[in-house]
CSV table of C-alpha atoms in Angstrom, one decimal:
chain,number,residue,atom,x,y,z
A,235,UNK,CA,0.0,0.0,0.0
A,236,UNK,CA,2.8,2.4,0.9
A,237,UNK,CA,4.7,1.7,-2.3
A,238,UNK,CA,1.6,2.3,-4.5
A,239,UNK,CA,0.9,5.6,-2.8
A,240,UNK,CA,4.5,6.7,-3.3
A,241,UNK,CA,4.3,6.0,-7.0
A,242,UNK,CA,1.2,8.0,-7.4
A,243,UNK,CA,2.8,11.0,-5.7
A,244,UNK,CA,5.8,10.7,-8.1
A,245,UNK,CA,3.4,10.7,-11.1
A,246,UNK,CA,1.6,13.8,-9.9
A,247,UNK,CA,4.8,15.7,-9.2
A,248,UNK,CA,5.8,15.4,-12.9
A,249,UNK,CA,2.4,16.5,-14.3
A,250,UNK,CA,2.7,19.6,-16.3
A,251,UNK,CA,-0.3,21.9,-16.6
A,252,UNK,CA,0.0,24.3,-19.5
A,253,UNK,CA,-1.7,27.7,-19.5
A,254,UNK,CA,-2.1,30.6,-21.8
A,255,UNK,CA,-2.6,34.2,-20.7
A,256,UNK,CA,-4.7,36.6,-22.7
A,257,UNK,CA,-4.0,40.3,-22.2
A,258,UNK,CA,-5.6,43.2,-23.9
A,259,UNK,CA,-5.6,47.0,-23.7
A,260,UNK,CA,-7.6,48.5,-20.9
A,261,UNK,CA,-8.4,51.3,-23.3
A,262,UNK,CA,-10.6,49.0,-25.3
A,263,UNK,CA,-14.3,49.8,-25.2
A,264,UNK,CA,-15.3,46.2,-25.2
A,265,UNK,CA,-13.9,42.7,-24.8
A,266,UNK,CA,-11.3,43.5,-22.1
A,267,UNK,CA,-11.5,42.7,-18.4
A,268,UNK,CA,-9.8,44.5,-15.5
A,269,UNK,CA,-7.5,41.5,-15.1
A,270,UNK,CA,-5.9,39.3,-17.7
A,271,UNK,CA,-7.4,35.9,-18.4
A,272,UNK,CA,-5.4,32.8,-17.8
A,273,UNK,CA,-6.8,29.6,-19.2
A,274,UNK,CA,-5.3,26.2,-18.4
A,275,UNK,CA,-6.0,22.8,-19.9
A,276,UNK,CA,-7.3,21.3,-16.6
A,277,UNK,CA,-9.9,18.6,-17.2
A,278,UNK,CA,-13.4,19.9,-16.4
A,279,UNK,CA,-12.4,23.5,-16.3
A,280,UNK,CA,-11.4,25.8,-13.5
A,281,UNK,CA,-12.4,28.8,-11.3
A,282,UNK,CA,-12.3,32.2,-13.0
A,283,UNK,CA,-10.0,34.8,-11.5
A,284,UNK,CA,-11.5,37.8,-9.8
A,285,UNK,CA,-12.2,40.8,-12.1
A,286,UNK,CA,-12.1,38.7,-15.3
A,287,UNK,CA,-15.0,38.2,-17.7
A,288,UNK,CA,-16.5,41.5,-16.6
A,289,UNK,CA,-19.5,41.1,-18.9
A,290,UNK,CA,-20.8,38.0,-17.3
A,291,UNK,CA,-24.2,38.3,-15.6
A,292,UNK,CA,-26.4,35.9,-13.6
A,293,UNK,CA,-30.0,35.7,-14.7
A,294,UNK,CA,-32.2,34.9,-11.7
A,295,UNK,CA,-35.7,33.7,-11.1
A,296,UNK,CA,-36.9,34.6,-7.6
A,297,UNK,CA,-33.2,35.3,-6.9
A,298,UNK,CA,-32.1,31.8,-7.8
A,299,UNK,CA,-29.5,31.5,-10.6
A,300,UNK,CA,-31.1,30.0,-13.7
A,301,UNK,CA,-29.0,31.1,-16.7
A,302,UNK,CA,-26.0,33.2,-17.8
A,303,UNK,CA,-25.9,36.2,-20.0
A,304,UNK,CA,-23.5,38.8,-21.5
A,305,UNK,CA,-23.5,42.6,-21.1
A,306,UNK,CA,-23.6,44.2,-24.6
A,307,UNK,CA,-24.6,47.7,-23.2
A,308,UNK,CA,-25.1,49.1,-19.7
A,309,UNK,CA,-28.8,48.2,-20.0
A,310,UNK,CA,-28.9,45.2,-22.4
A,311,UNK,CA,-28.2,41.5,-21.8
A,312,UNK,CA,-27.8,39.0,-24.6
A,313,UNK,CA,-28.8,35.5,-23.6
A,314,UNK,CA,-30.6,32.3,-24.9
A,315,UNK,CA,-34.3,32.4,-25.8
A,316,UNK,CA,-35.0,29.1,-24.0
A,317,UNK,CA,-33.9,30.8,-20.7
A,318,UNK,CA,-36.9,33.2,-21.0
A,319,UNK,CA,-39.4,31.4,-23.1
A,320,UNK,CA,-41.4,30.1,-20.1
A,321,UNK,CA,-41.3,33.2,-18.0
A,322,UNK,CA,-44.8,34.2,-17.0
A,323,UNK,CA,-44.1,37.2,-14.8
A,324,UNK,CA,-41.2,39.5,-15.4
A,325,UNK,CA,-41.2,40.6,-11.8
A,326,UNK,CA,-39.6,37.2,-11.0
A,327,UNK,CA,-36.5,38.1,-13.0
A,328,UNK,CA,-33.4,39.9,-11.8
A,329,UNK,CA,-29.9,40.4,-13.1
A,330,UNK,CA,-26.7,40.5,-11.1
A,331,UNK,CA,-23.3,41.6,-12.3
A,332,UNK,CA,-19.8,42.6,-11.0
A,333,UNK,CA,-18.8,39.4,-9.1
A,334,UNK,CA,-17.6,35.9,-10.0
A,335,UNK,CA,-19.5,34.7,-6.9
A,336,UNK,CA,-23.3,34.1,-7.0
A,337,UNK,CA,-23.4,34.7,-3.3
A,338,UNK,CA,-21.8,38.2,-3.6
A,339,UNK,CA,-24.2,40.7,-5.1
A,340,UNK,CA,-22.5,43.9,-6.1
A,341,UNK,CA,-25.1,45.2,-8.5
A,342,UNK,CA,-28.6,43.9,-9.2
A,343,UNK,CA,-31.3,45.2,-11.5
A,344,UNK,CA,-34.9,44.3,-12.2
A,345,UNK,CA,-36.1,43.8,-15.8
A,346,UNK,CA,-38.3,46.1,-17.9
A,347,UNK,CA,-38.7,44.1,-21.0
A,348,UNK,CA,-37.6,40.9,-22.8
A,349,UNK,CA,-37.3,40.2,-26.5
A,350,UNK,CA,-37.2,36.6,-27.9
A,351,UNK,CA,-36.3,36.1,-31.6
A,352,UNK,CA,-39.5,35.5,-33.5
A,353,UNK,CA,-38.1,32.4,-35.2
A,354,UNK,CA,-37.0,30.6,-32.1
A,355,UNK,CA,-38.0,27.0,-32.2
A,356,UNK,CA,-38.0,25.0,-29.0
A,357,UNK,CA,-37.9,21.7,-30.8
A,358,UNK,CA,-34.5,22.4,-32.5
A,359,UNK,CA,-33.3,25.4,-30.5
A,360,UNK,CA,-32.8,27.2,-33.7
A,361,UNK,CA,-32.5,31.0,-33.2
A,362,UNK,CA,-32.0,30.5,-29.5
A,363,UNK,CA,-31.3,34.1,-28.8
A,364,UNK,CA,-33.0,36.8,-26.7
A,365,UNK,CA,-32.4,40.2,-25.2
A,366,UNK,CA,-33.2,41.6,-21.8
A,367,UNK,CA,-33.6,45.3,-21.2
A,368,UNK,CA,-32.9,46.3,-17.5
A,369,UNK,CA,-35.2,48.7,-15.6
A,370,UNK,CA,-32.1,50.9,-15.1
A,371,UNK,CA,-28.6,50.6,-16.5
A,372,UNK,CA,-25.7,49.1,-14.6
A,373,UNK,CA,-23.2,51.6,-13.2
A,374,UNK,CA,-20.2,50.8,-15.3
A,375,UNK,CA,-18.0,52.8,-13.1
A,376,UNK,CA,-18.7,50.8,-9.9
A,377,UNK,CA,-16.9,47.4,-9.6
A,378,UNK,CA,-15.5,45.5,-12.4
A,379,UNK,CA,-18.0,45.7,-15.2
A,380,UNK,CA,-17.3,45.7,-18.9
A,381,UNK,CA,-19.0,44.9,-22.3
A,382,UNK,CA,-18.3,42.0,-24.6
A,383,UNK,CA,-17.5,42.8,-28.2
A,384,UNK,CA,-20.0,41.7,-30.9
A,385,UNK,CA,-18.8,40.0,-34.1
A,386,UNK,CA,-19.8,41.2,-37.6
A,387,UNK,CA,-21.9,39.1,-39.8
A,388,UNK,CA,-19.1,37.1,-41.3
A,389,UNK,CA,-19.8,33.8,-43.1
A,390,UNK,CA,-19.2,30.7,-41.0
A,391,UNK,CA,-18.0,32.7,-37.9
A,392,UNK,CA,-16.4,31.2,-36.0
A,393,UNK,CA,-14.6,28.8,-38.3
A,394,UNK,CA,-13.6,25.3,-37.2
A,395,UNK,CA,-10.7,24.3,-35.0
A,396,UNK,CA,-10.4,27.6,-33.1
A,397,UNK,CA,-9.7,27.9,-29.4
A,398,UNK,CA,-12.7,29.4,-27.5
A,399,UNK,CA,-13.6,29.9,-23.9
A,400,UNK,CA,-16.9,29.2,-22.2
A,401,UNK,CA,-17.9,30.5,-18.7
A,402,UNK,CA,-20.8,29.9,-16.4
A,403,UNK,CA,-22.1,29.1,-12.9
A,404,UNK,CA,-23.7,25.9,-14.1
A,405,UNK,CA,-23.7,22.4,-12.6
A,406,UNK,CA,-20.3,20.8,-12.3
A,407,UNK,CA,-21.8,17.3,-12.9
A,408,UNK,CA,-25.1,15.9,-14.0
A,409,UNK,CA,-25.3,13.9,-10.8
A,410,UNK,CA,-25.5,17.1,-8.6
A,411,UNK,CA,-28.4,19.5,-8.9
A,412,UNK,CA,-26.6,22.5,-7.3
A,413,UNK,CA,-25.0,25.1,-9.5
A,414,UNK,CA,-21.5,26.5,-8.8
A,415,UNK,CA,-21.1,29.5,-6.5
A,416,UNK,CA,-17.9,30.4,-8.4
A,417,UNK,CA,-17.8,31.4,-12.0
A,418,UNK,CA,-16.1,28.6,-14.0
A,419,UNK,CA,-14.1,28.8,-17.2
A,420,UNK,CA,-13.3,26.1,-19.7
A,421,UNK,CA,-11.2,25.9,-22.9
A,422,UNK,CA,-12.9,24.3,-25.9
A,423,UNK,CA,-12.4,24.0,-29.7
A,424,UNK,CA,-14.9,24.8,-32.4
A,425,UNK,CA,-15.9,21.7,-34.3
A,426,UNK,CA,-16.6,21.3,-38.0
A,427,UNK,CA,-20.3,20.8,-38.9
A,428,UNK,CA,-19.6,17.4,-40.6
A,429,UNK,CA,-17.6,16.0,-37.6
A,430,UNK,CA,-19.4,13.0,-36.1
A,431,UNK,CA,-19.5,14.6,-32.7
A,432,UNK,CA,-21.3,17.6,-34.1
A,433,UNK,CA,-23.7,15.7,-36.5
A,434,UNK,CA,-25.1,13.9,-33.5
A,435,UNK,CA,-26.3,17.0,-31.8
A,436,UNK,CA,-26.6,20.0,-34.2
A,437,UNK,CA,-29.9,20.8,-35.9
A,438,UNK,CA,-29.2,23.9,-38.0
A,439,UNK,CA,-25.6,24.7,-38.9
A,440,UNK,CA,-26.5,28.1,-40.3
A,441,UNK,CA,-27.6,29.5,-36.9
A,442,UNK,CA,-25.7,27.0,-34.7
A,443,UNK,CA,-22.2,25.6,-34.4
A,444,UNK,CA,-20.5,23.0,-32.2
A,445,UNK,CA,-17.7,23.2,-29.7
A,446,UNK,CA,-16.1,20.6,-27.4
A,447,UNK,CA,-12.8,19.3,-26.0
A,448,UNK,CA,-10.8,16.6,-27.6
A,449,UNK,CA,-10.7,14.7,-24.4
A,450,UNK,CA,-14.5,14.8,-24.1
A,451,UNK,CA,-14.2,15.7,-20.5
A,452,UNK,CA,-14.9,19.5,-20.6
A,453,UNK,CA,-18.2,21.0,-21.5
A,454,UNK,CA,-20.9,23.5,-20.4
A,455,UNK,CA,-23.9,22.1,-18.4
A,456,UNK,CA,-27.3,23.1,-17.0
A,457,UNK,CA,-27.1,26.6,-15.6
A,458,UNK,CA,-24.6,27.7,-18.2
A,459,UNK,CA,-27.3,28.3,-20.8
A,460,UNK,CA,-27.3,31.8,-22.2
A,461,UNK,CA,-23.7,32.4,-21.2
A,462,UNK,CA,-21.0,33.4,-23.6
A,463,UNK,CA,-18.7,31.3,-25.7
A,464,UNK,CA,-15.8,33.7,-26.5
A,465,UNK,CA,-13.1,34.0,-29.1
A,466,UNK,CA,-10.0,36.1,-28.5
A,467,UNK,CA,-9.2,38.1,-31.7
A,468,UNK,CA,-7.4,41.4,-32.4
A,469,UNK,CA,-6.6,41.6,-28.6
A,470,UNK,CA,-10.2,41.5,-27.6
A,471,UNK,CA,-12.8,38.9,-26.6
A,472,UNK,CA,-15.7,38.5,-29.0
A,473,UNK,CA,-19.0,36.9,-28.4
A,474,UNK,CA,-18.9,34.0,-30.9
A,475,UNK,CA,-21.7,32.0,-29.4
A,476,UNK,CA,-24.4,31.6,-26.8
A,477,UNK,CA,-24.6,28.4,-24.8
A,478,UNK,CA,-27.7,26.6,-26.1
A,479,UNK,CA,-28.0,22.9,-25.6
A,480,UNK,CA,-26.3,19.5,-25.8
A,481,UNK,CA,-26.8,15.8,-25.0
A,482,UNK,CA,-25.8,15.3,-21.4
A,483,UNK,CA,-22.7,17.2,-20.2
A,484,UNK,CA,-19.2,16.3,-21.3
A,485,UNK,CA,-20.2,13.0,-22.9
A,486,UNK,CA,-17.5,11.7,-25.2
A,487,UNK,CA,-18.7,11.8,-28.8
A,488,UNK,CA,-21.3,14.6,-28.3
A,489,UNK,CA,-20.3,18.2,-28.9
A,490,UNK,CA,-22.1,21.1,-27.3
A,491,UNK,CA,-24.2,23.4,-29.5
A,492,UNK,CA,-24.0,27.2,-29.5
A,493,UNK,CA,-26.1,29.9,-31.1
A,494,UNK,CA,-24.0,31.6,-33.9
A,495,UNK,CA,-24.2,35.2,-32.7
A,496,UNK,CA,-22.7,36.8,-35.9
A,497,UNK,CA,-25.9,35.8,-37.8
A,498,UNK,CA,-27.9,38.2,-35.7
A,499,UNK,CA,-25.8,41.4,-36.1
A,500,UNK,CA,-28.7,43.4,-37.6
A,501,UNK,CA,-31.2,42.1,-35.1
A,502,UNK,CA,-29.0,43.0,-32.1
A,503,UNK,CA,-28.3,46.5,-33.5
A,504,UNK,CA,-32.0,47.3,-33.5
A,505,UNK,CA,-31.9,47.1,-29.7
A,506,UNK,CA,-28.6,48.8,-29.3
A,507,UNK,CA,-29.8,51.7,-31.4
A,508,UNK,CA,-33.3,51.6,-29.8
A,509,UNK,CA,-34.8,51.4,-33.2
A,510,UNK,CA,-38.5,50.7,-32.3
A,511,UNK,CA,-39.6,50.7,-36.0
A,512,UNK,CA,-37.4,47.7,-36.7
A,513,UNK,CA,-38.2,45.9,-33.5
A,514,UNK,CA,-41.8,45.3,-34.4
A,515,UNK,CA,-40.7,42.8,-37.1
A,516,UNK,CA,-39.6,40.4,-34.3
A,517,UNK,CA,-41.3,38.6,-31.5
A,518,UNK,CA,-41.1,41.3,-28.9
A,519,UNK,CA,-42.8,41.2,-25.6
A,520,UNK,CA,-43.2,44.4,-23.6
A,521,UNK,CA,-43.9,44.6,-19.9
A,522,UNK,CA,-44.3,47.4,-17.5
A,523,UNK,CA,-42.8,47.7,-14.1
A,524,UNK,CA,-45.8,46.0,-12.5
A,525,UNK,CA,-45.3,43.0,-14.7
A,526,UNK,CA,-48.6,43.2,-16.5
A,527,UNK,CA,-48.6,42.2,-20.1
A,528,UNK,CA,-48.9,45.1,-22.5
A,529,UNK,CA,-48.3,43.9,-26.1
A,530,UNK,CA,-47.0,41.0,-28.1
A,531,UNK,CA,-46.1,41.6,-31.7
A,532,UNK,CA,-45.6,38.6,-34.0
A,533,UNK,CA,-45.5,40.4,-37.4
A,534,UNK,CA,-43.4,38.8,-40.1
A,535,UNK,CA,-41.0,40.6,-42.4
């Protein structure tokens, strides 16, 4: 028994964990956190450092974390449609930001309206994208808040075999119901549409793409939905995808599926520019502060 234990210690002592640090200019208007991001290749992911991923938010129902989201302006959150599709009362929603810990609330806001893409399909998770407008903007000068950069509508963005990072407070294993109190980060690779691991899960490769780890032991899970999948490019972090769905969590042979954000550049701009004329062409649900339903517009283009 003693000899076996000694051999294990020797093996561990020679294990090399590689890491890569991503640094960007603090003068950037988006895609740059207060602290540099360091990603390792630890199986299953790792805790995020304090004051990194400054655009990460927790979407809560009755103050319990349910999904992630990304700050794209001081008052707008980009997330997954399936996170909001069953919400009956907007008063149950709140958004927290500014901390990597769910238990540490630095800034919290209620929600004034939600918008779900009119072509969202719950059967296939196609167009799994939604926007939340806060009742009042986050104070970007308090705590470590920042905005994620949005990609342009480039064909097949992101391309295959790129290193990307996913973050979230989701479950660490399917056998445990509790979400993580600490924000987790994991390094993945984008997968070609015709790869077997992607073909088994993806439904629409125009608006979705796959990402996974070669070892099959790193993935997003329940509670990570709506959170960002990010690509570091031109010294900034870009929102390449939104965590959408998968078959189990970290199952070998099954890649995770993410909403392809670049496809929705025009749709997102409507909200950033507060273009109410264009918004009516999408499924858009308005609520007042008392959470009473006001209008639902399902006009088609």
